[in-house]
Tab-separated table of C-alpha atoms in Angstrom:
chain	number	residue	atom	x	y	z
H	5	MET	CA	375.505	210.602	-117.123
H	6	ALA	CA	376.210	209.843	-113.787
H	7	GLN	CA	373.083	208.588	-112.774
H	8	GLN	CA	372.495	206.796	-116.231
H	9	GLU	CA	375.746	204.374	-114.993
H	10	ALA	CA	374.804	203.572	-111.543
H	11	LEU	CA	371.531	201.817	-113.386
H	12	ARG	CA	374.225	199.976	-115.222
H	13	LEU	CA	375.212	198.756	-112.732
H	14	ALA	CA	372.682	197.888	-110.127
H	15	SER	CA	371.706	195.664	-114.170
H	16	SER	CA	375.134	193.923	-115.264
H	17	GLU	CA	375.328	192.705	-111.584
H	18	GLY	CA	371.958	191.524	-111.158
H	19	GLU	CA	369.027	193.230	-108.962
H	20	GLU	CA	367.425	191.275	-106.341
H	21	THR	CA	363.571	190.079	-106.692
H	22	THR	CA	361.118	189.022	-105.303
H	23	GLY	CA	359.089	186.713	-106.927
H	24	ALA	CA	358.784	188.949	-110.571
H	25	ARG	CA	359.329	191.598	-109.216
H	26	ALA	CA	361.773	194.138	-108.466
H	27	LEU	CA	363.304	195.692	-104.778
H	28	PRO	CA	361.821	198.930	-105.319
H	29	SER	CA	364.691	201.040	-105.599
H	30	ASN	CA	365.630	203.826	-107.531
H	31	VAL	CA	369.703	204.264	-108.116
H	32	GLU	CA	369.033	207.194	-110.622
H	33	ALA	CA	367.768	209.450	-107.558
H	34	GLU	CA	370.384	208.103	-105.535
H	35	ALA	CA	373.063	209.352	-107.794
H	36	ALA	CA	371.523	212.536	-108.638
H	37	PHE	CA	371.234	212.849	-103.989
H	38	LEU	CA	374.796	212.613	-103.880
H	39	GLY	CA	375.708	214.805	-106.543
H	40	ALA	CA	374.203	217.671	-105.091
H	41	VAL	CA	375.325	216.496	-101.669
H	42	LEU	CA	379.177	216.335	-103.229
H	43	ILE	CA	378.217	220.037	-104.838
H	44	ASP	CA	376.876	221.656	-101.516
H	45	ASN	CA	377.926	219.913	-97.759
H	46	ARG	CA	374.328	222.190	-96.194
H	47	VAL	CA	372.234	219.945	-98.353
H	48	ILE	CA	372.625	217.111	-95.520
H	49	GLU	CA	372.007	219.868	-92.364
H	50	GLU	CA	368.862	220.431	-94.118
H	51	LEU	CA	367.359	217.182	-94.635
H	52	PRO	CA	363.982	216.064	-92.848
H	53	THR	CA	364.641	212.339	-92.597
H	54	GLN	CA	368.401	211.640	-91.569
H	55	LEU	CA	369.240	208.719	-94.085
H	56	SER	CA	372.544	206.360	-92.683
H	57	PRO	CA	374.891	204.052	-95.516
H	58	GLN	CA	371.825	201.283	-95.625
H	59	HIS	CA	369.128	203.555	-96.658
H	60	PHE	CA	370.849	203.301	-100.459
H	61	PHE	CA	370.513	200.745	-102.585
H	62	GLU	CA	373.462	200.569	-104.586
H	63	PRO	CA	376.504	199.206	-102.299
H	64	VAL	CA	378.570	202.418	-104.612
H	65	HIS	CA	376.500	204.857	-102.962
H	66	ALA	CA	376.033	203.782	-99.463
H	67	ARG	CA	379.798	203.792	-99.138
H	68	ILE	CA	380.491	207.250	-100.735
H	69	TYR	CA	377.721	208.624	-98.439
H	70	GLU	CA	379.356	207.130	-95.676
H	71	ARG	CA	382.322	208.771	-95.956
H	72	ILE	CA	381.032	212.105	-97.026
H	73	VAL	CA	379.257	212.086	-93.635
H	74	THR	CA	382.816	210.742	-91.927
H	75	LEU	CA	384.347	213.819	-93.735
H	76	LEU	CA	381.330	216.023	-92.077
H	77	ASP	CA	382.201	214.459	-89.090
H	78	ARG	CA	385.879	216.287	-88.756
H	79	LYS	CA	384.447	219.376	-89.922
H	80	ALA	CA	386.182	218.911	-93.713
H	81	VAL	CA	385.296	219.752	-96.473
H	82	VAL	CA	383.036	217.131	-98.885
H	83	THR	CA	383.656	217.220	-103.065
H	84	PRO	CA	385.101	214.921	-105.714
H	85	VAL	CA	388.148	215.667	-105.229
H	86	THR	CA	388.802	215.315	-101.030
H	87	LEU	CA	387.149	211.495	-102.015
H	88	ARG	CA	388.868	210.652	-104.290
H	89	PRO	CA	391.572	208.755	-101.998
H	90	TYR	CA	389.747	206.817	-100.519
H	91	PHE	CA	387.504	204.789	-103.598
H	92	GLU	CA	390.946	204.916	-106.321
H	93	ALA	CA	391.062	200.566	-105.254
H	94	ASP	CA	387.389	200.194	-105.117
H	95	GLU	CA	386.731	197.766	-108.087
H	96	GLN	CA	382.786	198.191	-108.104
H	97	LEU	CA	383.565	202.145	-108.569
H	98	LYS	CA	386.261	201.084	-111.068
H	99	ALA	CA	383.052	199.563	-112.989
H	100	LEU	CA	381.688	203.031	-113.993
H	101	GLY	CA	385.651	204.154	-114.634
H	102	GLY	CA	387.167	204.568	-111.894
H	103	VAL	CA	387.440	207.834	-109.618
H	104	SER	CA	385.956	209.825	-112.324
H	105	TYR	CA	382.727	208.770	-110.974
H	106	LEU	CA	382.399	211.100	-108.167
H	107	ALA	CA	383.402	214.292	-110.533
H	108	ARG	CA	380.546	212.890	-113.287
H	109	LEU	CA	377.906	212.997	-110.288
H	110	THR	CA	377.752	216.621	-110.136
H	111	ALA	CA	377.877	217.079	-113.451
H	112	ASP	CA	374.521	218.209	-114.288
H	113	GLY	CA	373.250	219.775	-110.986
H	114	GLN	CA	370.117	218.352	-110.991
H	115	GLY	CA	369.590	216.804	-106.963
H	116	LEU	CA	370.266	220.502	-105.943
H	117	LEU	CA	365.910	221.575	-107.512
H	118	ALA	CA	365.281	219.049	-104.846
H	119	PRO	CA	367.097	217.464	-102.616
H	120	ARG	CA	364.730	217.374	-100.175
H	121	GLU	CA	362.264	214.315	-102.207
H	122	LEU	CA	365.219	212.888	-103.539
H	123	ALA	CA	365.792	211.619	-99.738
H	124	ALA	CA	362.487	211.199	-98.885
H	125	GLN	CA	361.945	208.850	-101.828
H	126	ILE	CA	365.834	207.434	-100.945
H	127	TYR	CA	364.344	206.918	-97.201
H	128	ASP	CA	360.673	205.570	-98.273
H	129	LEU	CA	361.820	202.763	-100.479
H	130	ALA	CA	364.482	201.476	-98.127
H	131	LEU	CA	362.120	200.597	-95.579
H	132	LEU	CA	359.541	199.056	-98.478
H	133	ARG	CA	362.592	197.069	-98.965
H	134	GLU	CA	362.793	196.386	-95.244
H	135	LEU	CA	359.258	195.266	-94.385
H	136	ILE	CA	359.307	193.166	-98.250
H	137	SER	CA	362.349	191.094	-95.880
H	138	VAL	CA	360.057	191.229	-93.267
H	139	GLY	CA	357.360	189.797	-94.841
H	140	ARG	CA	359.235	187.098	-96.161
H	141	GLY	CA	359.742	186.309	-92.721
H	142	LEU	CA	356.359	186.506	-91.835
H	143	VAL	CA	355.587	183.807	-94.589
H	144	GLU	CA	358.672	181.324	-94.215
H	145	GLY	CA	358.266	180.722	-90.157
H	146	ALA	CA	354.207	180.542	-90.679
H	147	MET	CA	355.362	177.505	-93.071
H	148	ASP	CA	356.943	176.438	-89.843
H	149	THR	CA	354.400	173.344	-88.150
H	150	SER	CA	356.851	171.445	-86.279
H	151	GLU	CA	356.212	171.184	-82.447
H	152	SER	CA	358.765	173.853	-81.335
H	153	VAL	CA	357.137	176.351	-83.302
H	154	GLU	CA	355.242	178.664	-81.176
H	155	PRO	CA	352.356	180.514	-82.779
H	156	GLN	CA	352.710	183.280	-80.050
H	157	GLU	CA	356.486	183.710	-79.701
H	158	GLN	CA	356.478	184.331	-84.183
H	159	ILE	CA	353.668	186.816	-83.123
H	160	GLU	CA	355.714	189.109	-80.505
H	161	GLN	CA	358.433	188.483	-83.320
H	162	ALA	CA	356.220	189.689	-85.838
H	163	GLU	CA	354.825	192.995	-83.577
H	164	ALA	CA	358.815	194.201	-83.039
H	165	ALA	CA	360.482	193.537	-87.018
H	166	LEU	CA	357.041	195.710	-87.606
H	167	TYR	CA	357.489	198.440	-84.540
H	168	LYS	CA	361.405	198.567	-85.710
H	169	VAL	CA	360.132	198.923	-90.022
H	170	ALA	CA	357.720	201.924	-87.802
H	171	GLU	CA	360.394	203.451	-86.483
H	172	GLY	CA	362.676	203.841	-89.061
H	173	ALA	CA	365.153	200.946	-87.825
H	174	ALA	CA	366.324	199.678	-90.905
H	175	SER	CA	369.347	198.654	-89.627
H	176	ALA	CA	368.460	197.957	-85.949
H	177	ASN	CA	370.393	194.833	-85.805
H	178	GLU	CA	373.586	195.921	-88.091
H	179	ALA	CA	377.263	196.055	-86.182
H	180	LYS	CA	377.662	199.557	-84.958
H	181	SER	CA	381.483	201.448	-86.348
H	182	PHE	CA	382.955	202.181	-82.985
H	183	ALA	CA	382.902	205.558	-83.868
H	184	GLN	CA	378.950	205.661	-83.938
H	185	ALA	CA	379.055	203.958	-80.793
H	186	THR	CA	382.230	206.685	-79.115
H	187	HIS	CA	380.238	209.470	-80.951
H	188	THR	CA	376.128	208.525	-79.138
H	189	ALA	CA	379.098	208.475	-75.144
H	190	ILE	CA	380.984	211.730	-76.157
H	191	PHE	CA	376.687	213.492	-76.348
H	192	ASN	CA	375.995	211.845	-73.264
H	193	ILE	CA	379.567	212.793	-70.979
H	194	GLU	CA	378.809	216.348	-73.040
H	195	LYS	CA	374.815	216.344	-71.799
H	196	ALA	CA	376.098	215.147	-68.326
H	197	PHE	CA	378.824	218.093	-68.868
H	198	ASN	CA	376.007	220.095	-69.231
H	199	SER	CA	373.795	219.885	-66.196
H	200	GLY	CA	376.386	220.478	-64.089
H	201	GLY	CA	378.502	217.245	-63.428
H	202	ASN	CA	375.401	215.001	-62.513
H	203	ILE	CA	373.239	213.550	-65.093
H	204	SER	CA	373.131	211.593	-68.539
H	205	GLY	CA	370.668	209.865	-68.199
H	206	LYS	CA	366.884	211.425	-67.515
H	207	THR	CA	366.759	212.600	-64.220
H	208	THR	CA	364.900	211.266	-61.289
H	209	GLY	CA	364.248	214.433	-59.663
H	210	LEU	CA	366.436	213.775	-56.287
H	211	ASP	CA	369.687	215.084	-56.709
H	212	SER	CA	371.524	213.176	-53.956
H	213	VAL	CA	370.560	209.812	-56.423
H	214	ASN	CA	371.268	211.718	-59.542
H	215	SER	CA	375.153	212.513	-58.330
H	216	LYS	CA	375.720	208.795	-57.433
H	217	ILE	CA	374.274	206.752	-60.366
H	218	GLY	CA	374.315	210.133	-62.809
H	219	GLY	CA	370.477	209.591	-63.728
H	220	LEU	CA	368.535	206.889	-65.115
H	221	HIS	CA	370.165	205.542	-68.264
H	222	ASP	CA	369.333	204.414	-71.216
H	223	SER	CA	368.584	200.556	-72.499
H	224	ASP	CA	369.545	200.126	-68.483
H	225	LEU	CA	367.395	198.057	-66.987
H	226	ILE	CA	367.182	198.617	-63.073
H	227	ILE	CA	365.066	196.432	-60.577
H	228	LEU	CA	363.933	198.048	-56.707
H	229	ALA	CA	363.241	195.611	-54.445
H	230	GLY	CA	361.474	196.011	-51.010
H	231	ARG	CA	359.923	194.429	-48.556
H	232	PRO	CA	355.826	195.904	-48.289
H	233	GLY	CA	355.544	199.221	-46.585
H	234	MET	CA	359.284	200.216	-46.964
H	235	GLY	CA	358.117	202.474	-50.460
H	236	LYS	CA	358.782	201.003	-53.486
H	237	THR	CA	356.116	202.706	-55.044
H	238	SER	CA	356.005	205.468	-53.596
H	239	LEU	CA	359.656	206.002	-55.214
H	240	VAL	CA	358.971	205.126	-58.535
H	241	THR	CA	355.252	207.787	-58.477
H	242	ASN	CA	357.386	210.092	-57.058
H	243	ILE	CA	360.725	209.326	-60.419
H	244	ALA	CA	357.649	208.844	-63.256
H	245	PHE	CA	356.514	212.573	-62.201
H	246	ASN	CA	359.580	214.698	-61.534
H	247	THR	CA	360.893	213.254	-64.942
H	248	SER	CA	358.138	213.368	-67.036
H	249	GLN	CA	358.080	216.731	-65.026
H	250	ARG	CA	360.589	218.139	-66.822
H	251	TYR	CA	360.507	216.475	-69.647
H	252	VAL	CA	357.851	219.726	-69.709
H	253	ASP	CA	360.078	221.856	-68.523
H	254	ASP	CA	362.947	221.644	-70.880
H	255	MET	CA	359.922	221.956	-73.503
H	256	ALA	CA	358.579	225.116	-72.554
H	257	LEU	CA	362.346	225.889	-72.416
H	258	GLY	CA	363.295	225.582	-76.325
H	259	ILE	CA	364.964	222.468	-75.026
H	260	GLU	CA	365.567	219.426	-78.013
H	261	HIS	CA	363.825	216.544	-76.872
H	262	ARG	CA	367.641	214.882	-77.434
H	263	LYS	CA	369.618	216.396	-75.189
H	264	SER	CA	365.957	217.342	-72.142
H	265	VAL	CA	367.211	215.054	-68.890
H	266	GLY	CA	363.035	214.348	-69.236
H	267	ALA	CA	360.594	212.563	-70.440
H	268	PRO	CA	356.915	211.154	-71.124
H	269	THR	CA	357.260	208.219	-69.313
H	270	ALA	CA	354.846	204.896	-69.140
H	271	PHE	CA	353.856	202.893	-65.585
H	272	PHE	CA	353.039	200.231	-66.041
H	273	SER	CA	350.532	199.210	-62.947
H	274	LEU	CA	349.692	195.000	-62.724
H	275	GLU	CA	348.472	195.679	-58.690
H	276	MET	CA	347.010	198.951	-58.002
H	277	SER	CA	344.582	200.976	-60.582
H	278	ALA	CA	345.295	204.385	-62.422
H	279	ASP	CA	342.768	205.849	-60.152
H	280	GLN	CA	344.863	205.345	-57.519
H	281	LEU	CA	348.414	205.876	-58.838
H	282	ALA	CA	346.684	209.756	-59.665
H	283	THR	CA	346.049	209.704	-56.576
H	284	ARG	CA	348.938	209.119	-55.230
H	285	ILE	CA	350.709	212.278	-57.335
H	286	LEU	CA	347.728	214.313	-56.420
H	287	ALA	CA	348.539	213.600	-52.955
H	288	GLU	CA	352.030	214.394	-53.183
H	289	GLN	CA	351.459	217.558	-55.403
H	290	SER	CA	348.520	219.322	-52.933
H	291	GLY	CA	350.359	218.309	-50.041
H	292	ILE	CA	347.058	216.876	-48.420
H	293	SER	CA	347.326	213.980	-47.644
H	294	SER	CA	346.736	210.704	-48.984
H	295	GLU	CA	344.073	208.924	-47.019
H	296	ALA	CA	342.028	212.332	-46.572
H	297	LEU	CA	342.038	211.900	-50.512
H	298	ARG	CA	339.956	209.100	-50.611
H	299	MET	CA	338.036	209.372	-47.437
H	300	GLY	CA	336.962	213.138	-48.753
H	301	LYS	CA	338.450	214.761	-45.855
H	302	ILE	CA	339.270	217.699	-46.434
H	303	SER	CA	337.978	221.247	-46.421
H	304	ARG	CA	336.926	223.586	-49.026
H	305	ASP	CA	340.344	225.338	-49.426
H	306	ASP	CA	342.425	221.834	-49.428
H	307	PHE	CA	339.509	221.645	-52.608
H	308	GLN	CA	340.846	224.562	-54.515
H	309	GLN	CA	344.091	223.889	-54.203
H	310	LEU	CA	343.647	219.979	-55.553
H	311	SER	CA	342.372	221.903	-58.278
H	312	PHE	CA	345.439	223.558	-59.342
H	313	ALA	CA	347.100	220.691	-58.898
H	314	SER	CA	345.074	219.084	-60.949
H	315	GLN	CA	344.685	221.731	-63.186
H	316	ARG	CA	348.922	221.681	-63.024
H	317	LEU	CA	349.103	217.755	-64.107
H	318	ALA	CA	346.878	217.836	-66.571
H	319	GLU	CA	349.516	218.528	-69.523
H	320	LEU	CA	351.815	215.926	-67.933
H	321	PRO	CA	353.041	213.619	-70.390
H	322	LEU	CA	353.042	210.313	-67.879
H	323	PHE	CA	350.835	206.757	-69.925
H	324	ILE	CA	349.821	204.788	-67.301
H	325	ASP	CA	348.409	200.706	-68.502
H	326	ASP	CA	347.015	198.830	-65.223
H	327	THR	CA	345.804	196.193	-67.177
H	328	PRO	CA	346.148	193.407	-64.356
H	329	GLY	CA	348.159	189.705	-65.443
H	330	LEU	CA	349.738	191.889	-68.683
H	331	SER	CA	352.830	188.937	-70.156
H	332	ILE	CA	355.313	189.419	-71.061
H	333	ALA	CA	355.224	189.645	-74.820
H	334	ALA	CA	351.630	191.669	-73.934
H	335	LEU	CA	354.014	194.273	-72.295
H	336	ARG	CA	356.499	194.660	-75.211
H	337	THR	CA	353.901	195.090	-77.202
H	338	ARG	CA	352.420	197.904	-74.899
H	339	ALA	CA	355.414	199.813	-74.839
H	340	ARG	CA	356.499	199.792	-78.464
H	341	ARG	CA	353.406	201.373	-79.287
H	342	LEU	CA	353.160	204.364	-76.873
H	343	LYS	CA	357.301	204.489	-77.587
H	344	ARG	CA	356.210	205.047	-81.379
H	345	ARG	CA	353.190	206.742	-80.736
H	346	HIS	CA	354.241	209.146	-77.725
H	347	ASN	CA	357.971	208.743	-77.612
H	348	ILE	CA	358.581	207.507	-74.052
H	349	GLY	CA	361.975	207.873	-72.731
H	350	LEU	CA	360.771	205.935	-69.394
H	351	ILE	CA	359.094	203.047	-68.311
H	352	ILE	CA	358.310	201.258	-65.380
H	353	ILE	CA	356.918	197.741	-64.123
H	354	ASP	CA	355.039	197.720	-60.756
H	355	TYR	CA	355.489	194.653	-59.891
H	356	LEU	CA	357.880	192.034	-61.806
H	357	GLN	CA	356.126	188.966	-60.237
H	358	LEU	CA	353.119	190.249	-60.746
H	359	LEU	CA	353.759	189.670	-65.214
H	360	SER	CA	353.164	186.194	-66.761
H	361	GLY	CA	355.898	184.317	-69.617
H	362	SER	CA	355.820	182.972	-72.011
H	363	GLY	CA	353.251	179.670	-70.587
H	364	ARG	CA	356.906	177.548	-71.579
H	365	ALA	CA	358.489	177.286	-67.798
H	366	ASN	CA	356.490	173.806	-66.675
H	367	ASP	CA	354.933	175.399	-64.226
H	368	ASN	CA	358.405	176.608	-63.243
H	369	ARG	CA	357.966	179.150	-61.132
H	370	VAL	CA	361.600	181.017	-61.643
H	371	ASN	CA	362.710	179.770	-64.759
H	372	GLU	CA	359.220	181.709	-65.532
H	373	ILE	CA	360.597	184.622	-63.943
H	374	SER	CA	364.478	184.228	-64.983
H	375	GLU	CA	361.814	184.873	-68.976
H	376	ILE	CA	360.186	187.861	-67.426
H	377	SER	CA	363.408	189.589	-66.334
H	378	ARG	CA	365.497	189.203	-69.830
H	379	GLY	CA	362.165	190.020	-71.658
H	380	LEU	CA	362.805	193.319	-69.873
H	381	LYS	CA	366.084	193.366	-70.444
H	382	THR	CA	365.534	193.213	-73.803
H	383	LEU	CA	362.714	195.338	-74.037
H	384	ALA	CA	365.425	198.472	-72.691
H	385	LYS	CA	367.506	198.007	-75.459
H	386	GLU	CA	365.287	197.519	-78.616
H	387	LEU	CA	363.712	200.288	-77.254
H	388	GLU	CA	367.197	201.946	-75.818
H	389	VAL	CA	365.339	203.536	-72.697
H	390	PRO	CA	365.756	202.770	-68.612
H	391	VAL	CA	363.438	200.452	-67.702
H	392	ILE	CA	362.951	200.783	-63.597
H	393	ALA	CA	361.424	197.282	-62.539
H	394	LEU	CA	359.766	196.579	-58.952
H	395	SER	CA	360.195	192.867	-57.284
H	396	GLN	CA	359.345	191.726	-54.123
H	397	LEU	CA	361.807	190.481	-51.386
H	398	SER	CA	362.118	186.980	-49.959
H	399	ARG	CA	361.082	187.334	-45.359
H	400	ALA	CA	364.557	186.070	-45.511
H	401	VAL	CA	364.453	189.836	-44.532
H	402	GLU	CA	361.989	189.361	-41.265
H	403	SER	CA	363.704	186.976	-39.877
H	404	ARG	CA	366.713	188.824	-39.545
H	405	GLU	CA	368.214	190.894	-36.537
H	406	ASP	CA	370.310	193.220	-39.599
H	407	LYS	CA	366.241	194.318	-41.446
H	408	LYS	CA	368.539	195.792	-44.532
H	409	PRO	CA	368.157	194.256	-46.802
H	410	MET	CA	370.712	192.390	-49.281
H	411	LEU	CA	371.133	190.355	-53.448
H	412	SER	CA	370.043	187.205	-51.856
H	413	ASP	CA	366.871	187.831	-50.959
H	414	LEU	CA	365.320	189.015	-54.196
H	415	ARG	CA	362.790	186.536	-54.137
H	416	GLU	CA	362.510	183.585	-56.516
H	417	SER	CA	365.583	183.998	-59.554
H	418	GLY	CA	368.690	184.705	-59.765
H	419	SER	CA	368.441	185.759	-63.384
H	420	ILE	CA	366.747	189.511	-61.887
H	421	GLU	CA	370.488	190.504	-60.577
H	422	GLN	CA	372.913	188.748	-63.572
H	423	ASP	CA	370.114	191.029	-66.389
H	424	ALA	CA	369.547	194.492	-64.074
H	425	ASP	CA	372.115	196.402	-65.124
H	426	MET	CA	371.860	198.496	-61.256
H	427	VAL	CA	369.044	196.768	-57.762
H	428	TRP	CA	368.192	199.332	-55.848
H	429	PHE	CA	367.069	198.459	-52.771
H	430	VAL	CA	364.411	200.984	-50.492
H	431	PHE	CA	364.621	200.798	-46.582
H	432	ARG	CA	363.389	202.914	-44.277
H	433	GLU	CA	364.342	201.565	-40.530
H	434	ASP	CA	361.536	203.739	-38.510
H	435	TYR	CA	358.981	201.162	-39.916
H	436	TYR	CA	360.409	198.270	-37.807
H	437	VAL	CA	361.441	201.101	-34.759
H	438	ASN	CA	357.979	201.772	-34.479
H	439	ALA	CA	356.888	197.611	-34.746
H	440	THR	CA	358.320	196.881	-31.956
H	441	GLU	CA	357.666	200.338	-28.968
H	442	PRO	CA	357.263	198.939	-25.808
H	443	LYS	CA	354.771	199.262	-23.273
H	444	PHE	CA	354.302	203.352	-22.501
H	445	PRO	CA	354.899	203.688	-18.810
H	446	ALA	CA	352.889	204.669	-16.236
H	447	GLU	CA	352.016	205.255	-13.127
H	448	GLY	CA	353.713	203.120	-10.776
H	449	ASP	CA	355.751	201.151	-13.456
H	450	PRO	CA	359.395	200.487	-12.195
H	451	PRO	CA	362.011	202.350	-13.478
H	452	ASP	CA	363.268	200.068	-16.371
H	453	VAL	CA	359.717	200.883	-18.389
H	454	VAL	CA	360.059	203.976	-18.154
H	455	ASP	CA	363.860	204.099	-19.406
H	456	LYS	CA	362.761	201.402	-21.998
H	457	TRP	CA	359.762	203.499	-23.587
H	458	GLU	CA	362.491	206.674	-23.624
H	459	ALA	CA	365.120	204.948	-24.888
H	460	TRP	CA	362.513	203.879	-28.239
H	461	ARG	CA	361.529	207.542	-28.472
H	462	GLN	CA	364.866	208.340	-29.005
H	463	ARG	CA	365.699	206.318	-31.716
H	464	MET	CA	362.084	206.889	-33.291
H	465	GLU	CA	363.239	210.318	-32.907
H	466	GLN	CA	366.268	209.693	-34.893
H	467	VAL	CA	364.507	207.345	-37.907
H	468	THR	CA	361.187	208.533	-38.074
H	469	GLY	CA	361.240	210.005	-41.880
H	470	LEU	CA	364.346	208.818	-42.838
H	471	ALA	CA	364.421	206.281	-45.886
H	472	GLU	CA	367.769	204.807	-47.402
H	473	LEU	CA	367.929	203.682	-51.599
H	474	ILE	CA	370.568	200.794	-51.322
H	475	VAL	CA	372.114	200.687	-54.947
H	476	ALA	CA	373.412	197.056	-54.409
H	477	LYS	CA	374.896	196.774	-57.598
H	478	GLN	CA	375.780	199.056	-60.802
H	479	ARG	CA	377.155	198.750	-63.545
H	480	HIS	CA	378.460	201.631	-64.676
H	481	GLY	CA	380.023	202.917	-60.904
H	482	SER	CA	380.443	202.134	-57.246
H	483	THR	CA	377.783	200.305	-54.534
H	484	GLY	CA	376.117	202.665	-51.576
H	485	ARG	CA	373.610	203.864	-50.011
H	486	VAL	CA	371.727	207.613	-51.148
H	487	ARG	CA	369.395	208.975	-47.519
H	488	LEU	CA	366.716	210.569	-48.326
H	489	LYS	CA	363.408	212.100	-46.881
H	490	PHE	CA	359.755	210.219	-47.002
H	491	GLU	CA	356.996	211.792	-45.777
H	492	ALA	CA	355.347	209.016	-44.896
H	493	ARG	CA	351.273	212.179	-45.177
H	494	ILE	CA	351.891	212.586	-48.777
H	495	THR	CA	353.666	209.493	-49.669
H	496	LYS	CA	356.696	211.745	-50.721
H	497	PHE	CA	360.093	210.740	-50.986
H	498	SER	CA	362.860	213.787	-51.227
H	499	ASP	CA	366.652	214.762	-50.962
H	500	LEU	CA	367.047	215.571	-47.185
H	501	ASP	CA	367.801	219.376	-46.227
H	502	ALA	CA	371.521	220.853	-47.105
H	503	ASP	CA	372.077	220.918	-43.469
H	504	ASP	CA	370.605	217.169	-42.080
H	505	PRO	CA	373.201	215.347	-40.241
H	506	ARG	CA	372.023	212.266	-41.902
H	507	GLY	CA	372.150	212.937	-45.032
H	508	GLY	CA	375.095	212.238	-47.278
H	509	PHE	CA	376.266	209.364	-49.817
H	510	VAL	CA	377.092	206.372	-47.377
H	511	SER	CA	380.226	204.033	-49.876
H	512	ASP	CA	379.835	200.821	-48.911
């Protein structure tokens, strides 16, 4: 029997053990499953659990399964005959009688009786082996009592390792083949093509921004910076709503989760409370000003409109964590938990400077900010989601005649720019023009007073409601400025009307 020979192969090379017990495995089940696949290639398409070669305990079986998957991706029919050329020189397979072992895998066809159950068992045993590996590492780390060891850091690493096991990512840290990387790239390109050529990542809900950056890409760290009053929080609140609402719409249309350009969103608000953020979104969706909502200055009709808006928002997959004083380690732990429970696809942090580091920076704030920015980039890659982090700008902006921010204005650390895949600045000229209002002309004032105020009024009219999103750094494309409409009354960013001459993208 092929399964018996597989067992002999495992024992002849010496089973890996932990203590006096062998690692969890079922080589016979692996052989039976491979036989089922070789008899009927459609077995793989019907699996509830996605198997990878790393889930197989026996290395020969892992190589056979990897070749099967590769051939199926090429639309080839896979049988012992088509596999034969790839294994004629396999030394380990020769111990089982050479390539004839491939044919013997299909001899009795027992695997066809329950291929799903066999696949599930192979997968579960792989997770148990990975859990044992993680546990062994935890014990070894905990036994190290040297002064350089940080228990809190070990807890963070343990939580990250357990998260990967929970996600079934037993091979997450292994190198990917170029074929795997290419497959992912082609999928993203196909998604961008199907969306009309604008979005390969998650949507921002702003067509002009999507056209420039192609959406929010998985594993990217995006820094959004600006001076107070520019509307940073308003912009990311709008994006959070747009992204999560698009996910709801796509699911209602029956679009597959991974093909949706929307996503459940996690919003970590270290500055504002959850109810304050909810008020902003309610103001945007109901069209009632935030100030009127906070002060209760609304009519009965406004209240009914507000009720309708709240009902629409009730099922929104937007999760707000307003815990103050989070450390970067605690934030990563909470983000992993949200990823596991709700499959979030976008993380927003408001704002970076309110996070704390590990405490090892020796009161050096620049080093602490560097640790935080690296931690956010690591989080984006680990969870494979875009992370948007708000950041403050230095006051040097206010002392310049040209108030538009630059990369050198990022506060406290150059590592923020280094770690970020994109750096955005939000800039509203009307904020500064409004602050320069001259004396309002009164009867008897000289003509120059009237002229100054009229010039100011005309300039104010040109820039009121106009905002710029400055893309100062982008790994994936060019930089430049996107002009947007900003409605201060309801703190909403949107695309400018097609006939607005101020609209469009300006390349730097």
